[in-house]
Amino acid sequence: MGIDLGGGMGYIKWLGVERKRTHSMAQTDEKHALTLMASEAEGVDPKLIESGLASGEIVLPKNTRRRRIKPVAIGKGLRTKVNANLGTSQDRADVQLELRKVEAAVEAGADTVMDLSTGGDIDEIRKAILDESPVPVGTVPIYQAWIECIKSGRPLVEVTGDEMIQAVRTHVEDGVDFVTIHCGVTLKSVDILSREKRVTDVVSRGGTFIFEWMCHNRRENPLYERYDEILDMAKENDVTLSLGDGMRPGCIADASDKAQMDELVTLGELVVRARDAGVQVMVEGPGHIPIDQVEANVLMEKRICNGAPFYVLGPIVTDVCPGYDHITGAIGGALAAAAGADFLCYVTPSEHLRLPDIEDVKEGVITSRIAAHAGDIAKGVVGAKEWDLEMSRKRKSLDWPGMFGLAIDPQRAKALKASTPSSIDDVCSMCGEFCSLKNLRSTLRKK
């Protein structure tokens, strides 16, 4: 079966039959090919992914304008995926550094990356990342409108609705696979927040921009008003919409409040409209949530948003750990994944402190992968428990190469063992000659 995964017009061979390729045929054929590859990678029946795509409980982000990339299916019954946020700031805008971060994230096992650049030539950066990344790429187009407004010398609140929509179009036509759209922040949100006593108000960059724009212009959010235009663009290029949580809580004191819940209801309505338009859609989730509310938040999203894949930002379960928020995020991420969340946005040690460096990116991805896998064990994802079982067998037999091969971070495991070697070859320096596994094995052999 020869499939050109690149999109565009031409000819394909499908089950040995050559035929002229229309745009709609190309999308259908490509999606089928991606589904087969994704199901093979997941170890599941292709019908599970096909059924999930049909119901909207699974998405497969891949812009038809992109060339060949790793197919990544996100949603019900599949392995919990991990995203790595990358991108420049106005203080640090180095394209080559961001490309090295892409490489580090993918090597560490990230399933997707997002370019959140706000500094430098963000068009150049986005295109470079799209060219470099072998995995799906996401962006937040509203940042484009924001940056271009600043460059023109105008205040942010003078960005027009046309400019916001054009930013989405630019990203879609550049080949971005999924886009975050903050269309759930509405005039009703402004009214609710004006009456609520939030500690941290609005912490989402995109959400804050839209909120300030509406307050200044006394008009509805253009991304909400012109949602049908966005759906048309997404449909044309099979771009997945990630409905942004602009009203997400920025501290655990604000978690699960009326502003957050009202936005979630709006996003649920927009999920239905996207599905009716034939557009893939997922929903972004809360940032700071105390441990006892994580499961409830996942269940509410699944109920209100009709089972749409849930993309959680952490969640961070305590506010007092700057420098260790990759750990607070992993705790929340494991709980969320176990409860049914489908997609974890990584948190790095530099969260709340600085732009992450390459080592932060790697550590953030690995930590989030640990959380995702812990959740997968709990929800019975195919192959999750088997991975741990095989590791246990290798550990029992003191098969060190086998253990390293199964480790989530083989290089770190090897380096740690080698840094303090035992005087006895087949054990580690923790127990040495008193290794329980080795000694018990000797005892059992004597019986």
Coordinates of C-alpha atoms in Angstrom, one line a residue:
M1 CA 0.0 0.0 0.0
G2 CA 1.7 3.2 -1.1
I3 CA 0.5 6.3 0.6
D4 CA 1.9 9.8 0.1
L5 CA 1.4 11.4 3.5
G6 CA 2.2 14.9 2.3
G7 CA -1.2 16.1 1.1
G8 CA -1.8 18.0 -2.1
M9 CA -3.0 16.7 -5.5
G10 CA -1.6 13.8 -7.4
Y11 CA -2.0 10.0 -7.6
I12 CA -2.0 7.3 -5.0
K13 CA -2.1 3.6 -5.1
W14 CA -4.8 2.3 -2.8
L15 CA -5.1 -1.5 -2.5
G16 CA -3.4 -1.8 -5.9
V17 CA -5.8 0.7 -7.6
E18 CA -4.5 4.0 -9.0
R19 CA -7.0 6.8 -9.1
K20 CA -7.1 10.6 -9.3
R21 CA -6.9 12.2 -5.9
T22 CA -9.4 14.8 -4.9
H23 CA -8.9 16.9 -1.8
S24 CA -11.6 15.1 0.2
M25 CA -10.3 11.7 -1.0
A26 CA -6.8 12.7 0.0
Q27 CA -7.9 13.5 3.5
T28 CA -9.8 10.3 3.9
D29 CA -7.0 8.1 2.5
E30 CA -4.4 9.8 4.6
K31 CA -6.4 9.5 7.8
H32 CA -6.9 5.8 7.2
A33 CA -3.2 5.3 6.7
L34 CA -2.4 7.3 9.8
T35 CA -5.0 5.3 11.8
L36 CA -3.3 2.0 10.8
M37 CA 0.1 3.3 11.8
A38 CA -1.2 4.7 15.1
S39 CA -3.0 1.5 16.0
E40 CA 0.1 -0.5 15.3
A41 CA 2.1 1.8 17.6
E42 CA -0.5 1.5 20.3
G43 CA -0.9 -2.2 19.9
V44 CA -4.7 -1.9 19.5
D45 CA -7.2 -2.9 16.8
P46 CA -7.5 -0.1 14.2
K47 CA -11.3 -0.3 14.7
L48 CA -10.8 1.2 18.2
I49 CA -9.2 4.3 16.8
E50 CA -11.6 4.5 13.9
S51 CA -14.6 4.3 16.3
G52 CA -13.0 6.9 18.5
L53 CA -12.4 9.3 15.6
A54 CA -16.0 8.8 14.5
S55 CA -17.4 9.6 18.0
G56 CA -14.9 12.4 18.7
E57 CA -13.4 10.6 21.7
I58 CA -10.1 10.3 19.8
V59 CA -8.2 12.9 17.7
L60 CA -5.3 12.3 15.4
P61 CA -3.6 15.7 14.8
K62 CA -2.0 16.0 11.4
N63 CA -2.3 19.0 9.1
T64 CA -2.7 17.8 5.5
R65 CA -0.1 20.3 4.5
R66 CA 2.6 18.6 6.7
R67 CA 4.9 16.0 5.2
R68 CA 5.4 12.7 6.9
I69 CA 5.3 12.8 10.7
K70 CA 4.8 10.3 13.5
P71 CA 1.0 9.6 13.8
V72 CA -0.2 10.3 17.3
A73 CA -3.7 9.3 18.3
I74 CA -5.0 11.0 21.5
G75 CA -8.1 9.8 23.4
K76 CA -10.1 7.1 25.0
G77 CA -8.5 3.7 25.4
L78 CA -5.1 4.8 24.2
R79 CA -1.8 5.6 25.9
T80 CA -1.7 8.9 27.7
K81 CA 0.3 11.3 25.5
V82 CA 2.8 14.0 26.6
N83 CA 3.3 17.4 25.1
A84 CA 6.4 19.6 25.5
N85 CA 6.0 23.4 25.3
L86 CA 8.8 25.3 23.5
G87 CA 9.3 28.7 22.1
T88 CA 11.1 32.0 22.6
S89 CA 10.4 35.0 24.8
Q90 CA 11.2 38.7 24.3
D91 CA 14.2 38.1 26.6
R92 CA 15.5 35.0 24.8
A93 CA 14.9 34.5 21.1
D94 CA 17.3 31.9 19.6
V95 CA 15.9 29.8 16.8
Q96 CA 18.7 27.2 17.0
L97 CA 18.2 26.8 20.7
E98 CA 14.5 26.1 20.2
L99 CA 15.4 23.5 17.5
R100 CA 17.7 21.8 20.0
K101 CA 14.8 21.7 22.4
V102 CA 12.6 20.0 19.8
E103 CA 15.3 17.4 19.4
A104 CA 15.7 16.9 23.2
A105 CA 11.9 16.7 23.7
V106 CA 11.4 14.1 21.0
E107 CA 14.5 12.1 22.2
A108 CA 13.0 12.1 25.7
G109 CA 9.7 10.7 24.4
A110 CA 7.4 13.7 23.8
D111 CA 4.5 12.8 21.6
T112 CA 3.9 16.4 20.4
V113 CA 5.5 19.8 20.8
M114 CA 4.0 23.3 21.0
D115 CA 5.6 26.5 19.8
L116 CA 4.6 29.3 22.1
S117 CA 7.1 31.8 20.8
T118 CA 6.6 35.5 21.6
G119 CA 10.0 36.9 20.8
G120 CA 12.1 37.3 17.6
D121 CA 10.8 36.4 14.2
I122 CA 8.0 34.1 15.3
D123 CA 7.1 33.2 11.7
E124 CA 10.6 32.0 11.0
I125 CA 10.7 30.1 14.3
R126 CA 7.4 28.4 13.7
K127 CA 8.3 27.3 10.2
A128 CA 11.7 26.1 11.4
I129 CA 10.1 24.0 14.1
L130 CA 7.5 22.6 11.6
D131 CA 10.4 21.6 9.4
E132 CA 12.4 20.0 12.2
S133 CA 9.8 18.3 14.3
P134 CA 9.0 14.6 13.5
V135 CA 5.9 14.8 15.7
P136 CA 2.7 16.9 15.6
V137 CA 3.2 20.6 16.3
G138 CA 0.7 22.9 18.1
T139 CA 0.6 26.7 18.4
V140 CA -1.4 29.5 20.0
P141 CA -2.2 31.8 17.0
I142 CA -3.5 34.6 19.2
Y143 CA 0.1 35.3 20.1
Q144 CA 0.8 36.1 16.4
A145 CA -1.9 38.8 16.4
W146 CA -0.5 40.1 19.7
I147 CA 3.1 40.3 18.5
E148 CA 2.2 42.0 15.2
C149 CA 0.1 44.6 17.0
I150 CA 3.1 45.4 19.2
K151 CA 5.4 45.7 16.2
S152 CA 3.0 48.1 14.5
G153 CA 3.2 50.4 17.5
R154 CA -0.4 50.0 18.6
P155 CA -1.7 49.0 22.0
L156 CA -2.8 45.3 22.3
V157 CA -6.4 46.2 22.7
E158 CA -6.5 47.7 19.2
V159 CA -6.0 44.3 17.6
T160 CA -9.0 43.7 15.2
G161 CA -11.1 40.6 14.9
D162 CA -9.9 40.3 11.3
E163 CA -6.3 40.2 12.6
M164 CA -7.1 37.5 15.1
I165 CA -8.8 35.3 12.5
Q166 CA -5.9 36.0 10.0
A167 CA -3.4 34.7 12.7
V168 CA -5.3 31.4 12.9
R169 CA -5.3 31.2 9.1
T170 CA -1.6 31.9 8.9
H171 CA -0.8 29.1 11.3
V172 CA -3.2 26.6 9.6
E173 CA -1.7 27.4 6.2
D174 CA 1.8 27.0 7.5
G175 CA 1.0 23.4 8.5
V176 CA 0.4 23.5 12.2
D177 CA -1.3 20.3 13.3
F178 CA -3.3 21.6 16.3
V179 CA -4.1 25.1 17.4
T180 CA -5.2 26.4 20.8
I181 CA -8.1 28.8 20.4
H182 CA -9.3 30.7 23.5
C183 CA -12.9 30.9 22.3
G184 CA -14.5 30.1 25.7
V185 CA -13.6 33.4 27.3
T186 CA -16.7 35.4 26.7
L187 CA -18.4 38.6 28.0
K188 CA -20.2 36.3 30.5
S189 CA -16.7 35.4 31.7
V190 CA -15.9 39.1 32.2
D191 CA -19.1 39.5 34.2
I192 CA -18.5 36.5 36.4
L193 CA -14.9 37.4 37.2
S194 CA -15.9 41.0 38.0
R195 CA -18.1 39.5 40.8
E196 CA -15.8 36.7 41.8
K197 CA -12.9 37.2 44.3
R198 CA -10.2 35.3 42.6
V199 CA -6.7 35.3 44.1
T200 CA -4.8 35.2 40.8
D201 CA -7.5 36.5 38.4
V202 CA -6.6 35.3 34.9
V203 CA -3.2 33.6 34.3
S204 CA -3.5 32.2 30.8
R205 CA -1.6 34.5 28.4
G206 CA -4.1 34.0 25.7
G207 CA -7.0 34.3 28.1
T208 CA -5.7 37.5 29.6
F209 CA -5.3 39.1 26.2
I210 CA -8.9 38.2 25.2
F211 CA -10.2 39.3 28.6
E212 CA -8.5 42.7 28.4
W213 CA -9.6 43.2 24.8
M214 CA -13.2 42.6 25.7
C215 CA -13.1 44.9 28.7
H216 CA -11.6 47.7 26.6
N217 CA -13.7 47.3 23.5
R218 CA -16.9 46.2 25.3
R219 CA -17.4 43.6 22.6
E220 CA -17.7 39.8 22.5
N221 CA -14.6 37.7 21.9
P222 CA -14.1 37.5 18.1
L223 CA -12.8 34.0 18.4
Y224 CA -16.2 33.0 19.9
E225 CA -18.2 35.2 17.5
R226 CA -16.4 33.9 14.4
Y227 CA -16.0 30.3 15.5
D228 CA -17.6 29.1 12.3
E229 CA -14.8 30.7 10.2
I230 CA -12.3 28.9 12.4
L231 CA -14.1 25.6 11.9
D232 CA -14.0 26.1 8.1
M233 CA -10.2 26.7 8.2
A234 CA -9.7 23.7 10.4
K235 CA -11.9 21.4 8.3
E236 CA -10.1 22.4 5.1
N237 CA -6.7 21.3 6.4
D238 CA -7.8 18.7 9.0
V239 CA -6.4 20.7 11.8
T240 CA -7.3 19.7 15.3
L241 CA -8.8 22.5 17.5
S242 CA -7.6 22.5 21.1
L243 CA -10.1 24.7 23.0
G244 CA -8.1 26.7 25.4
D245 CA -8.9 27.2 29.1
G246 CA -8.4 30.9 29.4
M247 CA -10.1 30.9 32.7
R248 CA -8.0 28.2 34.2
P249 CA -7.1 28.6 37.9
G250 CA -3.7 30.0 38.6
C251 CA -3.6 28.8 42.2
I252 CA -5.4 26.1 44.1
A253 CA -7.5 28.6 46.0
D254 CA -9.2 29.5 42.6
A255 CA -9.7 25.9 41.5
S256 CA -13.2 24.7 40.3
D257 CA -14.7 28.1 40.7
K258 CA -17.6 29.6 38.8
A259 CA -15.4 31.3 36.2
Q260 CA -13.7 28.0 35.3
M261 CA -16.9 26.0 35.2
D262 CA -18.7 28.5 33.1
E263 CA -16.0 28.4 30.5
L264 CA -16.1 24.6 30.6
V265 CA -19.8 24.7 29.8
T266 CA -19.1 27.0 26.8
L267 CA -16.4 24.7 25.6
G268 CA -18.8 21.8 25.8
E269 CA -21.1 23.6 23.4
L270 CA -18.3 24.4 21.0
V271 CA -17.2 20.8 21.0
V272 CA -20.6 19.9 19.6
R273 CA -20.4 22.5 16.9
A274 CA -16.9 21.3 15.9
R275 CA -18.1 17.7 15.6
D276 CA -21.1 18.8 13.6
A277 CA -18.7 20.6 11.2
G278 CA -16.5 17.5 10.9
V279 CA -13.6 19.1 12.8
Q280 CA -11.4 17.2 15.3
V281 CA -11.5 18.9 18.7
M282 CA -10.0 18.4 22.2
V283 CA -10.4 20.5 25.4
E284 CA -7.7 22.0 27.5
G285 CA -7.9 21.6 31.3
P286 CA -7.1 23.4 34.5
G287 CA -3.7 24.4 35.7
H288 CA -3.6 24.5 39.6
I289 CA -6.0 22.0 41.2
P290 CA -5.7 20.5 44.7
I291 CA -5.3 16.8 44.8
D292 CA -8.8 16.1 46.1
Q293 CA -10.4 17.9 43.1
V294 CA -8.4 16.4 40.2
E295 CA -10.6 13.4 39.5
A296 CA -13.7 15.5 39.7
N297 CA -12.4 18.0 37.2
V298 CA -11.6 15.2 34.7
L299 CA -15.0 13.6 35.1
M300 CA -16.7 17.0 34.7
E301 CA -14.9 17.7 31.5
K302 CA -15.7 14.3 30.1
R303 CA -19.4 14.7 30.9
I304 CA -19.8 18.3 29.9
C305 CA -17.7 18.0 26.7
N306 CA -19.2 14.7 25.5
G307 CA -16.1 12.6 26.0
A308 CA -13.8 14.9 24.1
P309 CA -10.1 14.2 24.7
F310 CA -8.9 16.1 27.7
Y311 CA -5.5 18.0 27.6
V312 CA -4.5 18.9 31.1
L313 CA -1.9 21.5 32.0
G314 CA -0.3 19.7 34.9
P315 CA -2.4 20.0 36.9
I316 CA -0.2 21.5 39.6
V317 CA -1.4 20.3 43.0
T318 CA 0.3 22.8 45.3
D319 CA 1.5 26.4 44.8
V320 CA 4.6 26.4 47.0
C321 CA 7.2 24.4 45.0
P322 CA 9.0 26.7 42.5
G323 CA 11.9 24.8 41.1
Y324 CA 10.1 21.5 41.7
D325 CA 6.9 22.1 39.7
H326 CA 7.7 19.2 37.4
I327 CA 7.0 17.1 40.5
T328 CA 3.8 18.9 41.5
G329 CA 2.6 18.6 37.9
A330 CA 3.5 14.9 37.7
I331 CA 1.5 14.2 40.8
G332 CA -1.5 15.9 39.3
G333 CA -0.9 14.5 35.9
A334 CA -0.8 10.9 37.2
L335 CA -4.1 11.4 39.1
A336 CA -5.7 13.1 36.0
A337 CA -4.5 10.3 33.6
A338 CA -5.8 7.6 36.0
A339 CA -9.2 9.4 36.0
G340 CA -9.4 9.5 32.2
A341 CA -7.3 12.5 31.0
D342 CA -5.8 11.8 27.6
F343 CA -3.0 14.3 27.1
L344 CA -0.6 15.8 29.6
C345 CA 1.2 19.1 29.0
Y346 CA 4.5 18.8 30.6
V347 CA 5.7 21.0 33.5
T348 CA 9.4 21.8 33.8
P349 CA 11.5 22.6 36.9
S350 CA 11.7 26.2 35.6
E351 CA 7.9 26.7 35.6
H352 CA 7.0 30.1 37.1
L353 CA 10.7 31.0 37.1
R354 CA 12.3 31.3 33.6
L355 CA 12.2 30.1 30.0
P356 CA 13.2 26.4 30.2
D357 CA 16.6 25.3 28.9
I358 CA 17.3 22.0 27.2
E359 CA 17.9 20.1 30.4
D360 CA 14.6 21.4 31.8
V361 CA 12.8 20.2 28.6
K362 CA 14.2 16.7 29.0
E363 CA 13.4 16.5 32.7
G364 CA 9.9 17.8 32.1
V365 CA 9.2 15.3 29.4
I366 CA 10.5 12.3 31.4
T367 CA 8.6 13.4 34.5
S368 CA 5.4 13.8 32.6
R369 CA 5.9 10.4 30.9
I370 CA 6.2 8.8 34.3
A371 CA 2.9 10.4 35.3
A372 CA 1.3 9.3 32.1
H373 CA 2.5 5.7 32.5
A374 CA 1.3 5.6 36.1
G375 CA -2.1 6.7 34.9
D376 CA -2.1 4.2 32.1
I377 CA -1.5 1.3 34.6
A378 CA -4.6 2.5 36.6
K379 CA -6.9 2.7 33.6
G380 CA -5.8 -0.5 32.0
V381 CA -4.2 0.8 28.8
V382 CA -2.9 -2.0 26.6
G383 CA 0.7 -2.9 27.4
A384 CA 1.1 -0.7 30.5
K385 CA 1.1 -3.4 33.1
E386 CA 3.1 -5.7 30.8
W387 CA 5.9 -3.2 30.6
D388 CA 6.2 -3.2 34.4
L389 CA 5.9 -6.9 34.6
E390 CA 8.8 -7.4 32.1
M391 CA 10.9 -5.0 34.1
S392 CA 10.2 -6.9 37.3
R393 CA 11.3 -10.2 35.6
K394 CA 14.6 -8.5 34.4
R395 CA 15.1 -7.2 37.9
K396 CA 14.6 -10.6 39.5
S397 CA 17.2 -12.2 37.2
L398 CA 19.6 -9.2 37.7
D399 CA 19.6 -8.7 33.9
W400 CA 21.1 -5.2 33.9
P401 CA 21.1 -4.7 30.1
G402 CA 17.5 -5.8 30.1
M403 CA 16.5 -3.4 32.8
F404 CA 18.3 -0.5 31.1
G405 CA 16.5 -1.3 27.9
L406 CA 13.1 -1.1 29.6
A407 CA 13.8 2.0 31.7
I408 CA 11.9 5.2 30.8
D409 CA 15.3 7.0 30.8
P410 CA 18.0 4.3 30.0
Q411 CA 20.9 6.8 30.0
R412 CA 20.2 8.1 33.5
A413 CA 19.7 4.6 34.8
K414 CA 23.0 3.4 33.3
A415 CA 24.9 6.5 34.5
L416 CA 23.7 6.2 38.1
K417 CA 24.6 2.5 38.4
A418 CA 28.0 3.2 36.8
S419 CA 28.8 6.2 39.1
T420 CA 29.1 4.0 42.2
P421 CA 29.8 0.5 41.1
S422 CA 29.6 -2.5 43.4
S423 CA 32.6 -4.7 44.1
I424 CA 30.3 -7.6 43.0
D425 CA 29.6 -7.6 39.2
D426 CA 26.0 -8.6 39.0
V427 CA 24.5 -6.4 41.8
C428 CA 24.3 -2.7 42.6
S429 CA 26.1 -0.8 45.4
M430 CA 23.0 -0.3 47.4
C431 CA 23.0 -3.9 48.9
G432 CA 26.1 -5.4 47.4
E433 CA 26.6 -8.9 48.8
F434 CA 23.4 -8.6 50.7
C435 CA 21.3 -8.4 47.6
S436 CA 17.9 -10.0 48.4
L437 CA 17.2 -11.1 44.9
K438 CA 20.6 -12.8 44.4
N439 CA 20.7 -14.4 47.9
L440 CA 17.2 -15.7 47.8
R441 CA 17.8 -17.2 44.3
S442 CA 20.8 -19.1 45.7
T443 CA 18.7 -20.3 48.6
L444 CA 15.9 -21.6 46.4
R445 CA 18.3 -23.4 44.2
K446 CA 19.6 -25.4 47.1
K447 CA 16.1 -26.7 47.9

